[in-house]
Coordinates of C-alpha atoms and ligand atoms in Angstrom, one line a residue:
M1 CA -2.9 20.5 -14.4
I2 CA -4.2 18.0 -17.1
L3 CA -1.9 15.7 -19.0
K4 CA -2.4 16.0 -22.5
E5 CA -2.2 12.2 -24.9
R6 CA 0.5 13.3 -26.7
K7 CA 0.2 12.7 -30.6
N8 CA 1.6 9.5 -33.0
K9 CA 3.9 9.8 -35.3
Y10 CA 3.7 6.7 -37.6
F11 CA 0.5 4.8 -36.2
D12 CA -2.6 7.0 -36.4
G13 CA -5.9 4.8 -35.3
V14 CA -6.9 2.1 -32.8
I15 CA -6.2 -1.9 -31.8
D16 CA -9.2 -3.2 -32.0
P17 CA -8.9 -6.9 -30.3
Y18 CA -12.1 -8.2 -32.4
D19 CA -10.7 -7.0 -35.9
L20 CA -7.1 -7.1 -36.3
S21 CA -7.0 -5.9 -39.9
Q22 CA -5.6 -1.8 -38.7
L23 CA -2.9 -3.7 -36.8
K24 CA -2.3 -6.3 -39.6
T25 CA -1.7 -3.3 -42.1
W26 CA 0.4 -1.7 -39.6
V27 CA 2.1 -5.2 -39.1
E28 CA 3.2 -6.2 -42.5
G29 CA 4.1 -2.5 -43.6
L30 CA 7.2 -3.1 -41.1
E31 CA 8.2 -6.4 -42.3
A32 CA 8.5 -5.4 -45.1
E33 CA 11.4 -2.2 -44.3
K34 CA 14.5 -3.2 -45.1
P35 CA 16.9 -0.3 -43.8
Q36 CA 19.9 0.5 -45.3
T37 CA 21.0 3.4 -43.9
A38 CA 21.3 4.7 -40.6
A39 CA 19.0 6.8 -41.0
E40 CA 16.6 4.5 -42.0
L41 CA 17.6 2.3 -39.2
D42 CA 16.6 4.7 -36.6
E43 CA 13.1 5.6 -38.0
F44 CA 12.3 2.1 -38.5
L45 CA 13.1 1.4 -34.1
N46 CA 10.8 4.7 -33.2
K47 CA 8.3 3.2 -36.1
V48 CA 8.1 -0.6 -34.0
D49 CA 8.4 1.2 -30.6
E50 CA 5.3 3.8 -31.8
L51 CA 3.7 0.1 -32.3
N52 CA 4.7 -1.4 -29.2
H53 CA 3.7 1.2 -27.2
K54 CA 0.7 1.5 -28.6
L55 CA -0.2 -2.0 -28.2
R56 CA 0.7 -1.5 -24.4
D57 CA -1.4 1.2 -24.1
T58 CA -4.7 -0.7 -25.4
A59 CA -3.5 -3.7 -23.5
A60 CA -3.1 -1.7 -20.2
E61 CA -6.9 0.7 -20.4
I62 CA -8.1 -2.9 -20.9
Y63 CA -6.1 -4.0 -17.6
I64 CA -7.3 -0.7 -15.8
K65 CA -10.9 -1.2 -16.3
M66 CA -11.3 -4.5 -15.7
T67 CA -9.2 -4.1 -12.2
C68 CA -11.4 -0.8 -11.1
D69 CA -14.7 -2.9 -12.3
T70 CA -14.4 -6.9 -11.7
A71 CA -17.9 -7.1 -12.3
D72 CA -18.2 -5.7 -15.6
K73 CA -18.4 -8.8 -17.7
K74 CA -17.8 -7.1 -21.3
I75 CA -14.4 -5.7 -19.7
A76 CA -13.4 -9.1 -18.9
E77 CA -14.5 -11.0 -22.4
D78 CA -12.1 -7.7 -24.1
F79 CA -9.5 -8.7 -21.9
N80 CA -9.2 -12.1 -22.9
A81 CA -10.1 -11.3 -26.9
F82 CA -6.8 -9.1 -26.7
Q83 CA -4.9 -11.7 -25.4
Q84 CA -5.9 -14.6 -27.7
N85 CA -6.0 -12.0 -30.7
V86 CA -3.8 -9.3 -30.7
S87 CA -0.9 -10.6 -27.7
A88 CA -1.1 -14.0 -29.7
Y89 CA -0.6 -12.6 -33.2
Y90 CA 2.5 -10.1 -32.1
A91 CA 3.9 -12.1 -30.5
P92 CA 6.1 -13.9 -32.8
K93 CA 6.2 -10.3 -34.9
N94 CA 8.5 -8.5 -32.5
N95 CA 10.9 -11.1 -33.4
V96 CA 10.9 -10.4 -36.9
F97 CA 11.2 -7.2 -35.9
K98 CA 14.1 -7.5 -34.0
N99 CA 15.7 -9.5 -36.4
I100 CA 15.3 -6.9 -39.0
A101 CA 17.0 -5.0 -37.2
L102 CA 20.1 -6.6 -36.4
D103 CA 20.1 -8.5 -40.2
S104 CA 20.7 -4.2 -41.4
P105 CA 23.6 -3.4 -42.5
A106 CA 23.3 -0.3 -41.0
L107 CA 23.5 -1.2 -37.7
G108 CA 27.4 -0.8 -36.8
E109 CA 27.3 2.7 -38.0
W110 CA 23.9 3.6 -35.9
I111 CA 26.0 1.7 -33.0
A112 CA 28.0 3.7 -33.4
K113 CA 26.1 7.0 -33.7
K114 CA 23.9 6.0 -30.0
G115 CA 27.2 4.8 -28.2
K116 CA 26.2 3.5 -24.8
T117 CA 22.8 2.9 -25.5
G118 CA 23.3 1.6 -29.1
T119 CA 25.6 -1.1 -28.2
L120 CA 22.9 -2.1 -25.2
L121 CA 19.7 -2.6 -27.3
E122 CA 21.9 -4.5 -29.9
K123 CA 23.5 -6.5 -26.8
I124 CA 19.6 -7.1 -25.5
L125 CA 18.4 -8.0 -28.9
K126 CA 21.1 -10.2 -29.8
N127 CA 20.6 -12.0 -26.5
D128 CA 17.1 -12.2 -27.0
R129 CA 17.9 -14.3 -30.8
D130 CA 20.6 -16.2 -29.1
L131 CA 18.2 -17.9 -27.4
F132 CA 15.3 -18.0 -28.9
R133 CA 14.5 -21.8 -29.7
E134 CA 11.6 -22.8 -31.0
E135 CA 11.2 -26.0 -29.0
N136 CA 10.9 -23.9 -26.2
V137 CA 7.8 -21.7 -27.0
A138 CA 5.3 -24.9 -26.4
L139 CA 7.6 -25.5 -22.8
G140 CA 7.1 -21.9 -21.9
I141 CA 3.2 -22.7 -22.2
E142 CA 3.1 -25.4 -20.2
E143 CA 5.5 -23.5 -17.7
S144 CA 2.7 -20.4 -17.3
Q145 CA -0.2 -23.4 -17.5
L146 CA 1.6 -25.1 -14.5
G147 CA 2.0 -21.7 -12.6
V148 CA -1.6 -21.1 -13.1
E149 CA -2.5 -24.7 -11.2
Y150 CA 0.2 -23.5 -8.6
R151 CA -2.2 -19.9 -8.1
T152 CA -5.5 -21.8 -8.2
T153 CA -4.2 -24.6 -5.4
V154 CA -2.9 -22.1 -3.2
G155 CA -5.2 -19.4 -4.1
G156 CA -8.4 -21.5 -3.0
M157 CA -7.2 -22.4 0.6
T158 CA -9.2 -22.1 3.1
V159 CA -8.6 -23.1 7.1
E160 CA -11.5 -23.0 9.1
F161 CA -10.6 -20.5 12.1
Q162 CA -12.5 -19.5 15.1
G163 CA -15.6 -20.6 13.9
E164 CA -14.9 -19.1 10.0
E165 CA -14.0 -19.9 6.6
K166 CA -10.6 -17.6 6.5
T167 CA -8.4 -17.5 3.0
L168 CA -4.3 -17.8 3.9
P169 CA -3.8 -14.0 3.5
E170 CA -6.8 -13.3 5.6
M171 CA -4.8 -15.0 8.2
A172 CA -2.4 -12.6 8.3
V173 CA -4.2 -10.5 11.0
F174 CA -4.2 -13.2 13.5
M175 CA -0.5 -13.8 13.2
K176 CA -0.9 -10.1 14.8
D177 CA -2.8 -10.3 17.8
N178 CA -1.8 -9.8 21.2
D179 CA -2.9 -13.4 22.3
R180 CA 0.2 -15.5 21.4
S181 CA -2.0 -18.6 21.7
V182 CA -3.8 -17.2 19.2
R183 CA -0.9 -16.8 17.0
E184 CA 0.3 -20.1 17.3
A185 CA -3.0 -21.7 16.5
A186 CA -3.0 -18.8 13.3
F187 CA 0.3 -20.3 12.3
R188 CA -0.5 -24.0 12.8
A189 CA -3.8 -23.8 10.7
R190 CA -2.0 -22.0 7.8
N191 CA 1.0 -24.5 7.7
G192 CA -1.5 -26.9 8.0
K193 CA -3.1 -26.8 5.2
M194 CA 0.1 -25.9 3.0
L195 CA 1.3 -29.3 4.3
A196 CA -2.1 -31.1 3.4
H197 CA -0.9 -30.7 0.3
K198 CA 2.4 -30.9 0.2
Q199 CA 2.7 -33.6 -2.0
E200 CA 1.0 -32.5 -4.7
L201 CA 3.0 -29.3 -4.5
N202 CA 5.8 -31.2 -4.8
D203 CA 4.4 -33.1 -7.8
L204 CA 4.1 -29.9 -9.5
F205 CA 7.6 -28.6 -9.2
D206 CA 8.6 -31.4 -10.8
K207 CA 6.9 -30.9 -13.6
L208 CA 8.4 -27.2 -13.7
F209 CA 11.4 -28.7 -13.0
V210 CA 11.8 -30.2 -15.8
L211 CA 10.4 -28.6 -18.2
R212 CA 12.9 -25.6 -17.4
K213 CA 16.0 -28.2 -17.1
K214 CA 15.2 -29.3 -20.9
E215 CA 15.0 -25.2 -21.3
A216 CA 17.6 -24.8 -20.5
E217 CA 19.4 -27.4 -22.3
N218 CA 17.6 -26.7 -25.7
A219 CA 19.1 -23.2 -25.3
G220 CA 22.7 -25.1 -24.2
Y221 CA 23.2 -24.7 -21.0
K222 CA 24.0 -26.9 -18.4
N223 CA 21.5 -25.8 -16.3
Y224 CA 19.0 -23.6 -15.7
R225 CA 20.2 -21.3 -13.1
D226 CA 22.8 -20.1 -16.0
Y227 CA 20.7 -20.2 -18.4
I228 CA 18.2 -17.6 -16.5
H229 CA 21.2 -15.2 -15.7
T230 CA 21.2 -14.7 -19.1
A231 CA 18.4 -15.1 -20.5
K232 CA 17.2 -12.1 -17.8
G233 CA 19.8 -9.9 -19.0
R234 CA 21.5 -10.0 -16.1
F235 CA 24.8 -8.1 -17.7
S236 CA 26.1 -6.5 -14.5
Y237 CA 26.5 -8.9 -12.4
T238 CA 27.0 -12.7 -11.9
V239 CA 25.9 -15.4 -11.0
Q240 CA 29.3 -15.4 -8.7
D241 CA 27.9 -11.8 -7.2
V242 CA 24.7 -13.2 -6.4
L243 CA 26.5 -15.6 -3.8
E244 CA 28.8 -13.2 -2.5
F245 CA 25.1 -11.0 -2.2
H246 CA 23.8 -14.2 -0.2
T247 CA 27.6 -14.6 2.2
A248 CA 27.1 -10.9 3.1
V249 CA 24.0 -10.9 4.1
E250 CA 24.9 -14.5 6.4
T251 CA 28.2 -12.3 7.5
E252 CA 27.0 -8.9 7.6
M253 CA 23.2 -9.0 8.9
I254 CA 22.0 -11.8 10.6
P255 CA 24.3 -10.7 13.4
L256 CA 21.8 -7.5 13.5
I257 CA 18.7 -9.3 12.8
T258 CA 19.7 -11.6 15.5
E259 CA 20.1 -8.7 17.6
L260 CA 16.6 -6.9 17.4
N261 CA 15.2 -10.9 17.4
Q262 CA 16.7 -10.9 20.7
K263 CA 15.0 -7.6 21.6
R264 CA 11.5 -8.9 20.5
K265 CA 12.1 -11.8 22.2
D266 CA 12.4 -10.0 25.8
K267 CA 9.5 -7.5 24.7
L268 CA 7.8 -10.2 24.4
G269 CA 9.0 -12.2 27.6
V270 CA 9.1 -15.4 26.0
D271 CA 11.5 -18.2 26.7
K272 CA 11.8 -18.4 23.2
L273 CA 11.0 -17.0 19.6
K274 CA 9.0 -19.1 18.1
P275 CA 7.6 -18.3 14.4
W276 CA 4.3 -17.2 15.4
D277 CA 6.0 -14.4 17.3
M278 CA 7.2 -12.3 14.1
A279 CA 4.4 -10.1 13.3
V280 CA 3.1 -9.1 16.6
P281 CA 3.4 -5.0 17.1
L282 CA 5.9 -4.5 20.1
D283 CA 3.7 -1.9 20.9
G284 CA 0.5 -3.1 20.0
K285 CA 0.5 0.3 18.6
L286 CA -1.8 1.2 15.1
L287 CA -0.1 3.8 13.1
K288 CA -2.8 5.9 11.2
P289 CA -1.7 8.2 8.4
V290 CA -4.8 10.4 8.0
S291 CA -7.9 10.6 9.2
K292 CA -10.3 9.4 6.2
P293 CA -8.4 7.5 3.2
E294 CA -9.6 10.4 0.3
D295 CA -6.9 12.4 2.7
L296 CA -4.4 10.6 1.3
I297 CA -4.3 12.3 -2.1
P298 CA -3.6 15.6 -0.7
K299 CA -1.2 14.9 1.9
H300 CA 1.5 13.1 -0.8
I301 CA 0.9 15.8 -3.3
E302 CA 2.5 17.9 -0.1
M303 CA 5.2 15.1 0.8
M304 CA 5.8 14.6 -2.8
N305 CA 6.5 18.4 -3.3
L306 CA 9.0 18.8 -0.9
V307 CA 10.8 15.3 -2.2
N308 CA 10.8 17.4 -5.2
P309 CA 8.3 20.2 -6.7
V310 CA 8.7 18.4 -10.0
F311 CA 7.4 15.0 -8.0
G312 CA 4.5 16.7 -6.8
R313 CA 3.4 18.6 -9.8
N314 CA 3.8 15.3 -11.5
F315 CA 1.7 13.4 -8.9
K316 CA -1.0 16.3 -8.9
A317 CA -0.7 16.2 -12.4
M318 CA -1.8 12.4 -12.3
D319 CA -4.9 13.1 -9.7
D320 CA -6.0 15.9 -12.0
T321 CA -6.2 13.7 -15.0
K322 CA -8.4 10.5 -13.3
L323 CA -5.3 8.7 -13.5
L324 CA -5.8 7.8 -9.8
D325 CA -8.2 4.6 -8.1
L326 CA -7.1 4.4 -4.9
F327 CA -9.3 3.5 -2.9
N328 CA -11.0 0.2 -1.7
R329 CA -14.6 -0.6 -2.8
K330 CA -16.4 -3.6 -4.3
N331 CA -16.1 -5.1 -7.4
K332 CA -12.3 -4.2 -7.3
A333 CA -9.4 -6.5 -8.0
P334 CA -6.8 -6.8 -5.0
G335 CA -3.7 -5.6 -4.7
G336 CA -1.7 -2.5 -5.7
Y337 CA -0.3 -1.4 -9.3
S338 CA 1.4 1.3 -11.4
Y339 CA 0.7 0.6 -15.0
P340 CA 2.8 2.6 -17.3
L341 CA 0.5 4.8 -20.1
Y342 CA 2.5 5.5 -22.7
K343 CA 0.1 8.2 -23.9
Y344 CA 0.7 10.1 -21.2
G345 CA 3.9 10.1 -20.6
A346 CA 3.1 8.8 -17.4
S347 CA 1.2 5.5 -15.2
F348 CA -1.8 4.6 -13.5
I349 CA -2.1 3.9 -9.9
F350 CA -4.5 1.6 -8.6
M351 CA -4.8 0.5 -5.1
N352 CA -7.2 -0.8 -2.6
A353 CA -6.5 2.3 0.7
V354 CA -8.7 2.0 3.7
G355 CA -6.5 4.6 5.4
L356 CA -3.6 2.6 7.4
H357 CA 0.5 2.8 7.1
S358 CA 0.8 0.3 5.0
D359 CA -1.3 2.4 2.2
L360 CA 0.8 5.7 2.8
R361 CA 3.9 3.7 2.2
T362 CA 2.2 2.0 -1.0
L363 CA 1.3 4.8 -2.2
V364 CA 4.7 6.5 -2.0
H365 CA 6.3 3.1 -3.7
E366 CA 4.1 3.5 -6.5
I367 CA 4.7 7.0 -7.4
G368 CA 7.8 6.3 -7.5
H369 CA 7.3 4.1 -10.3
A370 CA 5.5 6.6 -11.7
M371 CA 7.6 9.1 -11.5
H372 CA 10.1 6.9 -13.7
E373 CA 8.0 7.0 -16.5
F374 CA 7.9 10.5 -16.6
A375 CA 11.2 10.7 -16.6
Q376 CA 11.7 8.5 -19.2
A377 CA 8.5 9.8 -21.4
D378 CA 10.9 11.3 -23.7
L379 CA 13.1 8.4 -24.8
H380 CA 13.9 6.6 -27.6
Y381 CA 13.6 2.9 -28.0
T382 CA 11.9 2.5 -24.4
S383 CA 9.4 -1.2 -25.2
M384 CA 12.3 -2.6 -26.4
L385 CA 14.6 -1.1 -23.5
D386 CA 12.7 -2.3 -20.6
L387 CA 13.4 -1.0 -17.3
P388 CA 15.3 -3.8 -15.6
M389 CA 13.9 -5.0 -12.4
E390 CA 17.0 -4.1 -10.4
A391 CA 16.4 -0.6 -11.6
A392 CA 12.4 -0.4 -11.8
E393 CA 12.3 -0.9 -7.9
L394 CA 15.3 1.0 -7.3
A395 CA 13.0 3.8 -8.0
S396 CA 9.9 2.8 -6.0
M397 CA 11.8 1.7 -2.9
S398 CA 13.6 4.8 -3.2
M399 CA 11.0 6.6 -3.0
E400 CA 9.8 5.1 0.3
M401 CA 13.1 5.9 1.6
L402 CA 13.6 9.9 0.7
S403 CA 9.7 10.4 0.7
M404 CA 10.5 9.1 4.6
P405 CA 11.3 12.2 6.6
H406 CA 8.2 14.2 5.0
W407 CA 5.8 11.6 6.9
N408 CA 5.3 14.2 9.5
V409 CA 3.0 15.8 7.0
C410 CA 1.0 12.8 8.4
Y411 CA 2.2 12.1 10.9
K412 CA 1.6 15.2 13.6
D413 CA 2.7 13.0 16.6
N414 CA 6.3 12.9 17.0
D415 CA 6.3 9.5 18.2
D416 CA 4.3 8.1 15.9
F417 CA 6.6 9.5 13.1
R418 CA 9.7 8.2 14.4
K419 CA 8.0 4.6 15.3
A420 CA 6.6 5.2 11.4
R421 CA 10.7 5.6 10.0
Y422 CA 12.1 2.7 12.4
D423 CA 9.8 0.3 11.1
Q424 CA 10.3 1.5 7.8
I425 CA 13.9 0.7 8.2
E426 CA 13.9 -2.3 10.1
D427 CA 11.5 -4.0 7.5
A428 CA 13.9 -3.1 5.2
L429 CA 16.3 -4.8 6.6
R430 CA 14.6 -8.0 8.0
F431 CA 13.7 -8.5 3.9
F432 CA 17.3 -9.8 3.5
P433 CA 16.9 -13.4 4.8
W434 CA 14.3 -14.1 3.3
C435 CA 15.1 -12.9 0.2
M436 CA 18.6 -14.8 0.1
V437 CA 16.9 -17.9 1.3
V438 CA 14.4 -18.0 -1.7
D439 CA 17.2 -17.5 -3.8
A440 CA 19.7 -19.7 -2.3
F441 CA 17.5 -22.4 -2.3
Q442 CA 16.6 -22.3 -5.9
Q443 CA 20.4 -22.4 -6.8
E444 CA 21.0 -25.6 -5.4
I445 CA 17.5 -26.8 -7.1
Y446 CA 18.7 -26.1 -9.9
T447 CA 22.6 -26.8 -9.4
K448 CA 22.8 -29.7 -7.5
A449 CA 19.3 -31.0 -5.5
D450 CA 16.8 -32.3 -8.2
T451 CA 14.6 -34.5 -6.4
A452 CA 12.2 -33.6 -3.8
E453 CA 14.4 -35.2 -1.1
L454 CA 17.6 -33.3 -1.8
R455 CA 15.4 -30.4 -2.2
E456 CA 13.9 -30.8 1.1
K457 CA 17.3 -31.1 2.3
A458 CA 18.7 -28.6 0.2
F459 CA 15.9 -26.2 2.1
L460 CA 16.0 -26.7 5.3
D461 CA 19.8 -25.8 5.2
V462 CA 19.1 -22.4 3.6
M463 CA 16.7 -22.0 6.4
D464 CA 19.4 -22.6 9.1
R465 CA 21.9 -20.2 7.2
F466 CA 20.1 -18.0 7.4
S467 CA 18.6 -18.2 10.5
A468 CA 18.5 -15.2 13.0
G469 CA 17.7 -16.7 15.9
V470 CA 14.0 -18.2 15.3
D471 CA 13.0 -21.4 17.5
W472 CA 11.7 -24.0 15.2
D473 CA 12.3 -26.6 17.5
G474 CA 9.5 -29.0 17.5
L475 CA 8.3 -27.5 14.0
K476 CA 10.6 -29.9 11.2
D477 CA 7.7 -30.2 8.8
E478 CA 6.0 -26.6 9.1
K479 CA 9.7 -25.3 8.7
T480 CA 10.1 -27.7 5.2
A481 CA 6.7 -26.4 3.8
Q482 CA 8.0 -22.6 4.2
W483 CA 9.0 -22.6 0.3
L484 CA 5.9 -23.9 -1.1
F485 CA 4.2 -20.5 -0.1
Q486 CA 6.5 -18.4 -2.0
L487 CA 4.7 -17.8 -5.5
H488 CA 7.8 -17.4 -7.5
I489 CA 9.7 -20.6 -7.2
F490 CA 6.5 -21.6 -9.6
E491 CA 5.9 -18.5 -11.3
V492 CA 9.3 -16.5 -11.8
P493 CA 12.2 -18.5 -11.2
F494 CA 15.2 -16.0 -9.6
Y495 CA 13.0 -13.4 -9.6
Y496 CA 13.1 -12.5 -6.5
I497 CA 16.8 -11.9 -6.0
E498 CA 16.3 -8.5 -7.9
Y499 CA 14.2 -6.7 -4.8
G500 CA 17.0 -7.6 -2.4
I501 CA 19.4 -5.7 -4.9
A502 CA 16.9 -3.2 -5.6
Q503 CA 16.4 -2.9 -1.2
L504 CA 19.8 -2.7 -1.0
G505 CA 19.9 0.5 -3.9
A506 CA 17.1 1.7 -2.1
L507 CA 19.1 2.0 2.0
A508 CA 22.3 3.4 -0.1
M509 CA 20.2 6.3 -1.7
Y510 CA 18.8 6.5 2.2
R511 CA 22.4 7.0 3.6
Q512 CA 23.1 9.2 0.5
Y513 CA 20.2 11.4 1.4
K514 CA 21.3 11.6 4.9
K515 CA 25.0 12.6 4.2
H516 CA 23.5 15.4 1.2
P517 CA 19.7 15.3 1.0
V518 CA 19.7 18.6 -1.7
Q519 CA 22.5 15.9 -4.4
A520 CA 20.8 12.7 -3.7
V521 CA 17.9 13.9 -4.7
E522 CA 19.4 15.2 -8.0
N523 CA 21.2 12.2 -8.4
Y524 CA 17.8 10.0 -8.4
K525 CA 16.2 12.2 -10.7
K526 CA 19.3 12.0 -13.5
F527 CA 18.9 8.4 -12.4
L528 CA 15.4 8.3 -13.5
H529 CA 15.7 10.2 -16.5
L530 CA 18.5 7.5 -17.9
G531 CA 15.2 4.9 -18.0
H532 CA 17.1 1.9 -19.4
Q533 CA 19.6 3.7 -21.9
V534 CA 23.0 2.6 -20.2
P535 CA 23.8 -0.9 -18.4
L536 CA 22.3 -1.5 -14.7
S537 CA 25.9 -0.7 -13.5
D538 CA 25.8 3.1 -15.3
L539 CA 22.0 3.9 -13.8
Y540 CA 22.8 2.8 -10.3
A541 CA 26.7 5.3 -10.9
E542 CA 24.2 7.8 -11.7
A543 CA 21.7 8.0 -9.2
G544 CA 25.0 8.1 -6.9
I545 CA 25.3 4.1 -5.3
E546 CA 26.7 1.3 -6.2
L547 CA 26.1 -2.1 -7.5
K548 CA 27.8 -4.0 -5.6
F549 CA 27.4 -6.8 -3.4
T550 CA 30.5 -7.6 -1.0
R551 CA 31.2 -8.3 2.3
E552 CA 32.5 -4.6 2.8
Y553 CA 30.0 -3.2 0.8
I554 CA 27.5 -4.3 2.9
K555 CA 29.0 -4.2 6.2
D556 CA 29.4 -0.3 5.5
L557 CA 25.7 -0.2 4.9
V558 CA 25.0 -2.5 8.0
D559 CA 26.3 0.6 9.9
F560 CA 24.8 2.9 9.0
I561 CA 21.6 1.2 9.6
R562 CA 22.3 0.4 13.0
E563 CA 22.7 3.8 13.4
E564 CA 19.8 5.3 12.5
L565 CA 17.9 2.5 14.5
E566 CA 19.4 2.8 17.5
E567 CA 18.9 7.3 16.6
L568 CA 15.3 6.7 15.4
S569 CA 14.7 4.5 18.9
K570 CA 15.3 7.3 21.4
Ligands
ZN1 ZN1 7.3 -2.1 -6.9

C-alpha cells in the first residue's frame, strides 16, 4: 500500500528556503490572531501545529536528500539556506505563538476541555516562557559553536596504525581482534591521540562550563544541573530520583556485571581483565542475519508481522512509498535515523546496512521510532508536545526487545538465534554503568567540581564507583581521558541519562512480554498511540510498566535479567 500525502487544512503551498514571502504571509496572519473563546484558541493551536509540521517536513525532506546524496552540492546549499533563512526567521515567531496561546482569556476553559493534554501543553509552554531569557540566546549560539569545535577536533583525529591512517571510529574493529596485543596497541593508539588533545579539550570545556553557568544564573538557578532538569521539562521525575538511579545501578547491577566480567576473564584466559579485553567476541563467531543486505526488508516485514500485523503492514507501506534508504553505498552520509514525515503520518528510515547483526538491530530500533509516528499521526498539537527522549527511545528500544523472540526469521540456526538474544540482553545490561558514569560525572561538574583539576578527580571517582572488575592499573592517564570521548558531555549536557531511563523501560517491557506476551504488545501499542498527550509517567503506566528508579525495582529487574541470561546460556 502506498501512503498518500495528507491534505493541509490551513496552509496550502510550499515553503521556499530562498523566498520567504509566502511563509511571512502565513506567519503574520497567525501573529494577528487574538483567540477569545476556547474554540478559537483550539483552532489557533491547530493552525500553529500545521505550520510547524509543514516547516519540519520541508526541513526533513532537504535533510533526507542531503544525507542520501552527499555529492549533491545544490541540496547542501538548500540545507544552509533553510537554516539561515527559514529557521532563523521562524524560531522567535514560535515564541510569539506560545505567548498568544498563554495570554488568551480562553486558556482556562480550553484546558478544562482538554484534560490532561491541556494541562501538559500549558505546563510545557509556560515552562519555556518562564525560562526564556533574551540574553541566553547569544550564549546558546556560542555554546553550539563550541560544540562544533569539539566535533571538528575529535572528528578530525586520526592515528597511524598498522601502517595506515585510521580515524578513531575505524579503530573499533581492532578492539575486537582476537590477538590481544593488537587490541592493546589499538587502545593505546586511540587513547594516546585523545591525551595529546587533553589540554585543548579541557580548555574548550571550561568555556562551555562558564556559558552554561551563566545561562543558569540568568534564569535564576543556582546551578546548571537544576536549571537543565527544568529546562528539559522533566516533570515526571526529580534530580533526587536520578541520584537514586545511580545508586541502584551501583548496588544492584554492578555485582551481576562483575560476575559476567569474571566469566569473560576466565574464557579469555587472562590474569587481569584490561579495558582492551571488553569488545572481543568470546566465541569469535560473527552473526549474519541475511545472506545479502537487500533481504533485510522482506525479513523485517516478516518479523514485524509476527510482533503485530499492524507493524508489518506499516513497515511494508514505508517500503512501497519509498520511505526507506537502508543500504550502504558511495556518497551517503554515515549513521542511521528515523526522520518523522508528518505529511505521510510516517517516517523515513535511513541507514548504512551491509548485512551484519547490528543492521538487524538498528533496523528494528528505527522501525520502533517509525511506528510511533504512525500511531500519533492523527493526534493534535504534536509539534508542541514533542516526544520526550525517554518515551521516543522506549518505543525504539522496546521494539528491539519485542521483536527479539522472532529473530529466528533471520537465524535459522538455533545456536545463532540463542546467541543473538543473549548478546542483546547482556549489551542492554552493560550499557548502564557507563551511562551512570556520564550522568554522575556531570552532576559533580555542575554542582561541585568546577575546575579542571577537580573535574579529573571527580571523573576518576565515578569511574571507580561504577567499575565492574576491569583493571585500569598502570593506565591512569588513559582512564582520565575516557570522558573526552563522550560527545554528549560537550554538546548535549545531561541528555545521556534519558537513554538509560528508556533502556530500563525496554527491559521492563521485555519482562512484561515474557509473562503476558499478548497484553504486553497491546500495552505497547496503546503507549505509542498516546504520543505525548499525557505526562511521561502516565505514558510508562500505559505501556504497562513503571517510571521508577528505586533499588527494589531495579533489583527485581536484575533478577529477571539474570534468569534470562542463564536460560540463554544453556
Ligand atoms: Zn533511537
